[in-house]
Amino acid sequence: MKNDNFQLREAILSEKTDEGRIRCLTCMRKCIISEGEVGFCKTRKNIGGKLYTLIYGDISSLSANPIEKKPFFHFYPGSKALTVGSWSCNFTCPWCQNWEISKHPPDEFKNYVSPEQFMRLVKAYKCQGTSISFNEPTLLLEYSLDVFRLAKKMGYYNTYVTNGYMTPQALDLLIGSGLDAMNVDVKGCKETVQKYCGADVDYVWRNIHESKKRGIHIEITTLVIPRVNDDVDCLRSIARRIREEDENIPWHVTRFHPEYKMTDREATPIQTLERAREVGLGEGLKYVYIGNVPGHRGENTWCPNCGELLIERYIFSITKYRITPENKCPRCGTQIPIIGKPHL
Ligand code: SF4
Ligand code: SF4
């Protein structure tokens, strides 16, 4: 049943085309939408010549998560972020690990949560910040902006876990409204992303570059999938691009489990992830992490200078934190790039 507290909102980024249709400017698909139609992601609809978002506050999932789960390993370590997602996606990844919501159209506001209610929950769950995640957060742009502004006023941080396909205008609005950090999925090299996700990865790199330049904390994740993006050349090209941006950007190479349209494929062998980590370190990246392999030493932070153990993790928990209050290695004094205070 529809929740009556919701309000249909006009989309914030659109323009009229010459033919009387509307171009959505939320993500780089830039769909042109006719009267009564929806865009590729089904979350934007042309109603009477105006573009509306069909998912403002239409929440599919909500939970207080350790920030390590996003994953962010160099941002407020040990803190908790109240995390929400909505419905649908602008990519077509056949391996999607969140397909129950990302392949689901808007749900008619059955679980409407206003930004004010959301912020009350952030406080009630004793979180230190917010995260828009689970499906593609860019589709929840209008809601994100309202949540972020409120969160900033109340002293909380704001994060996005994203495929990084927003337009420059959307990115600008997010940064202006108080976005602090993004974990961006780089799903592969150009051909792979085009083939499986129907997207141009150059726009993702552009957004990483622009965000970094404007002081947003960036971490990058690559879900390593057998026979999709696990060859050394592909992994090396991603690592090189990250290094060109900044060798201190953490790179998470995470394990794929068979899901959605790829249930016939095996989970990523541990050796493949270890090889990916070696490739990243070999290309000069200072922090490369193995994800979804509980207890692996690649989950930990090691000093890039002397090899000392700095942060030991088990799944999403910190089991040892040895970085000094000045963010230095306790053994050799190397400065470690960590944003925000740890919550241990
Ligand atoms: S947000 Fe949706 S409707 Fe808008 S451009 Fe992207 S895919 Fe198209
Ligand atoms: S971008 Fe993320 S949420 Fe969207 S289909 Fe791909 S893996 Fe799923």
XYZ file of C-alpha atoms and ligand atoms in Angstrom:
360
model
C 0.000 0.000 0.000
C 1.176 3.508 -0.786
C 2.490 5.572 2.131
C 0.606 8.878 2.154
C 3.429 10.896 3.723
C 5.468 11.006 0.535
C 5.435 13.905 -1.863
C 6.212 13.524 -5.558
C 9.245 15.757 -6.244
C 10.383 17.406 -9.402
C 13.784 16.168 -10.565
C 16.434 18.759 -9.907
C 18.469 18.291 -13.106
C 16.771 18.310 -16.489
C 16.369 20.382 -19.624
C 13.822 20.624 -22.390
C 14.905 19.361 -25.799
C 14.014 20.925 -29.133
C 11.419 18.261 -29.814
C 9.483 19.063 -26.629
C 10.826 16.125 -24.704
C 12.938 16.268 -21.509
C 16.566 15.332 -21.096
C 17.445 14.001 -17.635
C 20.800 15.368 -16.464
C 21.191 13.212 -13.354
C 23.563 10.637 -14.799
C 25.679 10.326 -17.917
C 23.022 8.315 -19.739
C 21.254 11.655 -20.202
C 18.019 9.941 -21.222
C 15.622 11.861 -23.432
C 12.155 11.160 -22.048
C 8.785 11.682 -23.781
C 5.530 12.597 -22.049
C 4.318 9.719 -19.855
C 7.570 7.772 -20.275
C 10.372 6.886 -17.828
C 14.129 6.940 -18.354
C 16.478 3.948 -18.571
C 16.537 3.501 -14.775
C 12.738 3.901 -14.403
C 13.202 6.384 -11.560
C 12.557 9.561 -13.586
C 9.225 10.204 -15.324
C 7.999 12.907 -17.678
C 4.617 13.968 -16.330
C 2.956 16.817 -18.194
C 6.238 18.121 -19.579
C 8.058 18.120 -16.222
C 10.518 15.531 -14.996
C 9.784 13.894 -11.622
C 11.788 11.548 -9.435
C 9.796 8.463 -8.449
C 12.090 7.468 -5.573
C 12.512 10.480 -3.279
C 12.641 8.816 0.178
C 11.351 5.520 -1.300
C 13.623 3.372 0.827
C 14.330 -0.301 0.090
C 16.840 -0.929 2.899
C 18.106 0.902 5.939
C 20.773 -0.219 8.411
C 23.505 1.107 10.694
C 26.726 -0.289 9.216
C 30.399 -0.124 10.154
C 32.088 2.269 7.721
C 34.468 -0.611 6.889
C 31.533 -2.397 5.229
C 31.196 0.237 2.466
C 34.229 -0.285 2.263
C 36.026 2.778 3.623
C 39.280 1.843 5.372
C 40.872 5.325 5.621
C 37.848 7.375 6.699
C 36.648 7.622 10.307
C 37.842 4.068 11.074
C 35.504 2.097 13.328
C 32.619 4.568 12.966
C 29.053 3.719 11.971
C 27.070 5.175 9.081
C 23.310 4.959 8.785
C 22.913 3.565 5.293
C 19.944 3.703 2.944
C 19.244 2.522 -0.542
C 16.304 2.828 -2.869
C 15.439 0.933 -6.065
C 16.797 0.340 -9.551
C 20.079 1.203 -11.273
C 21.524 2.945 -14.311
C 24.016 0.092 -15.035
C 23.340 -3.399 -16.333
C 25.984 -5.474 -14.472
C 24.990 -9.165 -14.772
C 26.921 -9.980 -11.566
C 25.053 -7.470 -9.372
C 25.339 -8.523 -5.733
C 22.354 -6.303 -4.787
C 20.093 -7.325 -7.642
C 16.973 -7.749 -5.459
C 16.797 -3.963 -5.194
C 18.889 -2.751 -8.145
C 16.802 -4.672 -10.677
C 13.551 -3.661 -9.032
C 11.579 -0.612 -10.209
C 10.427 2.101 -7.743
C 8.098 0.767 -5.069
C 5.456 3.531 -4.861
C 6.809 4.948 -1.594
C 5.625 2.011 0.525
C 8.556 2.638 2.887
C 8.788 6.410 2.759
C 11.391 7.869 5.143
C 11.665 11.670 5.162
C 15.146 13.255 5.495
C 14.127 14.501 8.968
C 13.094 10.980 10.036
C 16.322 9.635 8.593
C 18.374 12.089 10.674
C 16.449 11.132 13.823
C 17.440 7.527 13.116
C 21.107 8.517 12.628
C 21.024 9.881 16.168
C 19.018 6.989 17.622
C 21.433 4.401 16.152
C 24.416 6.407 17.485
C 25.979 6.751 14.026
C 28.687 9.235 13.107
C 27.480 9.779 9.563
C 25.288 8.873 6.623
C 25.771 6.665 3.613
C 23.670 6.352 0.487
C 24.414 2.955 -0.950
C 23.053 -0.546 -1.784
C 21.668 0.346 -5.227
C 23.056 3.301 -7.230
C 22.818 6.388 -4.944
C 22.942 8.898 -7.811
C 19.346 7.964 -8.586
C 18.481 9.224 -5.103
C 20.116 12.571 -5.872
C 17.359 14.918 -4.647
C 16.982 12.974 -1.377
C 20.759 12.812 -0.884
C 21.042 16.591 -1.147
C 18.388 17.142 1.541
C 19.866 14.478 3.842
C 23.411 15.792 3.389
C 22.458 19.398 4.204
C 20.678 18.326 7.394
C 23.535 16.003 8.366
C 26.119 18.762 7.954
C 24.126 21.092 10.206
C 24.088 18.351 12.845
C 27.829 17.597 12.574
C 27.707 14.256 10.736
C 29.749 13.073 7.749
C 28.195 12.057 4.396
C 29.259 9.278 2.057
C 28.300 7.712 -1.277
C 29.018 4.179 -2.503
C 28.593 4.601 -6.219
C 29.342 3.522 -9.762
C 30.465 7.133 -10.283
C 28.271 7.814 -13.320
C 26.701 11.092 -12.208
C 26.837 14.188 -14.436
C 29.220 17.022 -13.485
C 26.134 19.035 -12.412
C 24.995 16.239 -10.051
C 28.496 15.876 -8.627
C 28.707 19.621 -8.090
C 25.394 19.630 -6.191
C 26.478 16.698 -4.025
C 29.778 18.324 -3.110
C 28.066 21.648 -2.452
C 25.566 19.952 -0.135
C 28.159 18.285 2.073
C 29.393 15.047 0.473
C 32.635 14.063 2.276
C 33.666 10.731 0.793
C 32.914 8.394 -2.094
C 33.754 4.785 -2.646
C 33.661 4.446 -6.426
C 33.346 1.111 -8.221
C 35.722 0.832 -11.153
C 34.330 -2.298 -12.724
C 37.000 -2.924 -15.278
C 38.764 -1.459 -18.277
C 36.899 0.416 -21.016
C 35.709 -2.527 -23.124
C 34.569 -4.560 -20.091
C 32.510 -1.720 -18.639
C 30.960 -0.995 -22.032
C 30.138 -4.643 -22.660
C 28.693 -5.613 -19.271
C 27.497 -2.338 -17.711
C 26.561 -0.422 -20.862
C 28.618 2.536 -19.675
C 31.725 4.551 -20.504
C 34.272 4.205 -17.708
C 36.028 7.422 -18.768
C 33.172 9.370 -17.137
C 33.795 7.453 -13.922
C 37.495 8.382 -13.990
C 36.563 11.980 -14.732
C 34.345 12.071 -11.629
C 37.064 10.488 -9.498
C 39.515 13.134 -10.689
C 37.129 16.035 -10.107
C 36.076 14.809 -6.662
C 39.675 14.348 -5.570
C 40.541 17.830 -6.809
C 37.702 19.252 -4.747
C 38.825 17.553 -1.537
C 36.468 14.565 -1.447
C 37.981 11.461 0.149
C 38.061 8.693 -2.482
C 38.432 4.932 -2.188
C 38.049 2.647 -5.199
C 36.594 -0.856 -5.370
C 36.927 -3.457 -8.098
C 34.882 -6.627 -7.763
C 37.231 -9.115 -9.404
C 35.200 -11.584 -11.494
C 36.624 -14.672 -13.185
C 36.948 -14.178 -16.974
C 35.449 -10.672 -16.813
C 38.143 -8.425 -15.349
C 40.659 -10.776 -13.711
C 43.386 -10.670 -16.347
C 46.594 -8.973 -15.325
C 46.492 -6.380 -18.115
C 43.044 -5.178 -17.086
C 43.969 -5.047 -13.383
C 47.235 -3.294 -14.174
C 45.496 -0.657 -16.266
C 43.163 0.138 -13.342
C 46.048 0.265 -10.861
C 48.035 2.591 -13.135
C 45.131 4.951 -13.523
C 44.665 5.081 -9.744
C 48.361 5.761 -9.249
C 48.244 8.598 -11.800
C 45.483 10.121 -9.665
C 47.130 9.490 -6.286
C 49.171 6.543 -5.021
C 47.523 6.934 -1.587
C 44.006 6.147 -2.843
C 42.994 2.831 -1.238
C 42.079 0.175 -3.802
C 39.798 -2.663 -2.680
C 39.936 -5.797 -4.821
C 36.974 -7.812 -3.639
C 35.761 -11.342 -4.082
C 32.837 -12.088 -6.371
C 30.205 -14.615 -5.280
C 27.875 -16.110 -7.909
C 24.746 -13.914 -8.077
C 22.003 -12.736 -10.420
C 22.855 -13.728 -14.028
C 26.248 -15.158 -13.111
C 25.252 -18.012 -10.835
C 27.063 -20.487 -13.077
C 30.411 -18.828 -12.394
C 32.724 -19.802 -9.559
C 33.601 -17.422 -6.714
C 36.884 -15.604 -7.332
C 39.824 -17.812 -6.309
C 41.839 -16.317 -3.421
C 45.021 -16.548 -5.545
C 43.421 -14.278 -8.159
C 42.769 -11.640 -5.496
C 46.288 -12.012 -4.147
C 47.621 -11.524 -7.659
C 45.452 -8.431 -8.084
C 46.858 -7.041 -4.830
C 50.405 -7.750 -6.007
C 49.665 -5.989 -9.299
C 48.406 -2.922 -7.432
C 51.363 -2.802 -5.068
C 53.732 -3.463 -7.979
C 52.291 -0.449 -9.821
C 53.122 1.741 -6.828
C 49.811 1.895 -4.962
C 50.398 2.124 -1.229
C 47.179 0.605 0.088
C 45.593 -2.349 -1.710
C 43.043 -4.401 0.195
C 41.501 -7.808 -0.389
C 37.760 -7.819 0.377
C 35.196 -10.531 1.178
C 37.893 -12.941 2.411
C 37.577 -12.930 6.228
C 40.872 -13.210 8.103
C 43.094 -12.617 5.058
C 46.171 -10.472 5.751
C 45.154 -8.351 2.763
C 42.284 -6.978 4.931
C 44.852 -5.230 7.144
C 46.662 -1.918 6.726
C 50.450 -2.284 6.587
C 52.961 0.554 6.677
C 54.027 1.188 3.055
C 57.503 2.158 4.294
C 58.534 -0.403 6.946
C 55.829 -3.101 6.644
C 54.560 -2.693 10.222
C 50.984 -3.840 10.947
C 48.946 -0.655 11.428
C 45.289 -1.725 11.427
C 44.179 -5.310 11.851
C 40.642 -6.085 10.702
C 38.364 -9.068 10.801
C 35.529 -8.729 8.313
C 34.162 -5.259 9.228
C 35.648 -4.973 12.726
C 38.923 -3.388 13.745
C 40.757 -5.793 16.035
C 43.980 -3.728 16.421
C 44.592 -0.043 15.749
C 48.245 0.970 16.029
C 48.399 4.286 14.128
C 49.449 7.152 16.435
C 47.072 10.054 17.240
C 49.100 12.082 14.685
C 48.319 9.426 12.022
C 51.861 8.052 11.927
C 53.329 4.568 11.819
C 54.415 3.784 15.424
C 57.633 2.176 14.159
C 59.055 4.440 11.426
C 56.916 7.582 11.734
C 55.563 7.505 8.155
C 52.441 9.659 7.802
C 49.382 7.503 7.050
C 46.492 9.179 5.179
C 43.481 8.676 7.459
C 40.591 11.136 7.433
C 38.719 11.762 10.676
C 39.026 10.408 14.171
C 38.920 6.649 14.737
C 35.982 5.341 16.793
C 37.338 2.312 18.596
S 19.077 9.009 -13.835
Fe 17.865 7.480 -14.965
S 16.560 8.694 -16.291
Fe 18.179 10.052 -15.608
S 19.777 9.932 -17.177
Fe 20.277 8.389 -15.628
S 19.345 6.479 -16.333
Fe 18.382 8.167 -17.480
S 26.150 -0.543 -10.664
Fe 26.108 -1.663 -8.753
S 23.932 -1.742 -8.159
Fe 24.029 -1.182 -10.340
S 23.814 -3.134 -11.442
Fe 26.009 -2.671 -11.222
S 26.629 -3.769 -9.364
Fe 24.372 -3.593 -9.320
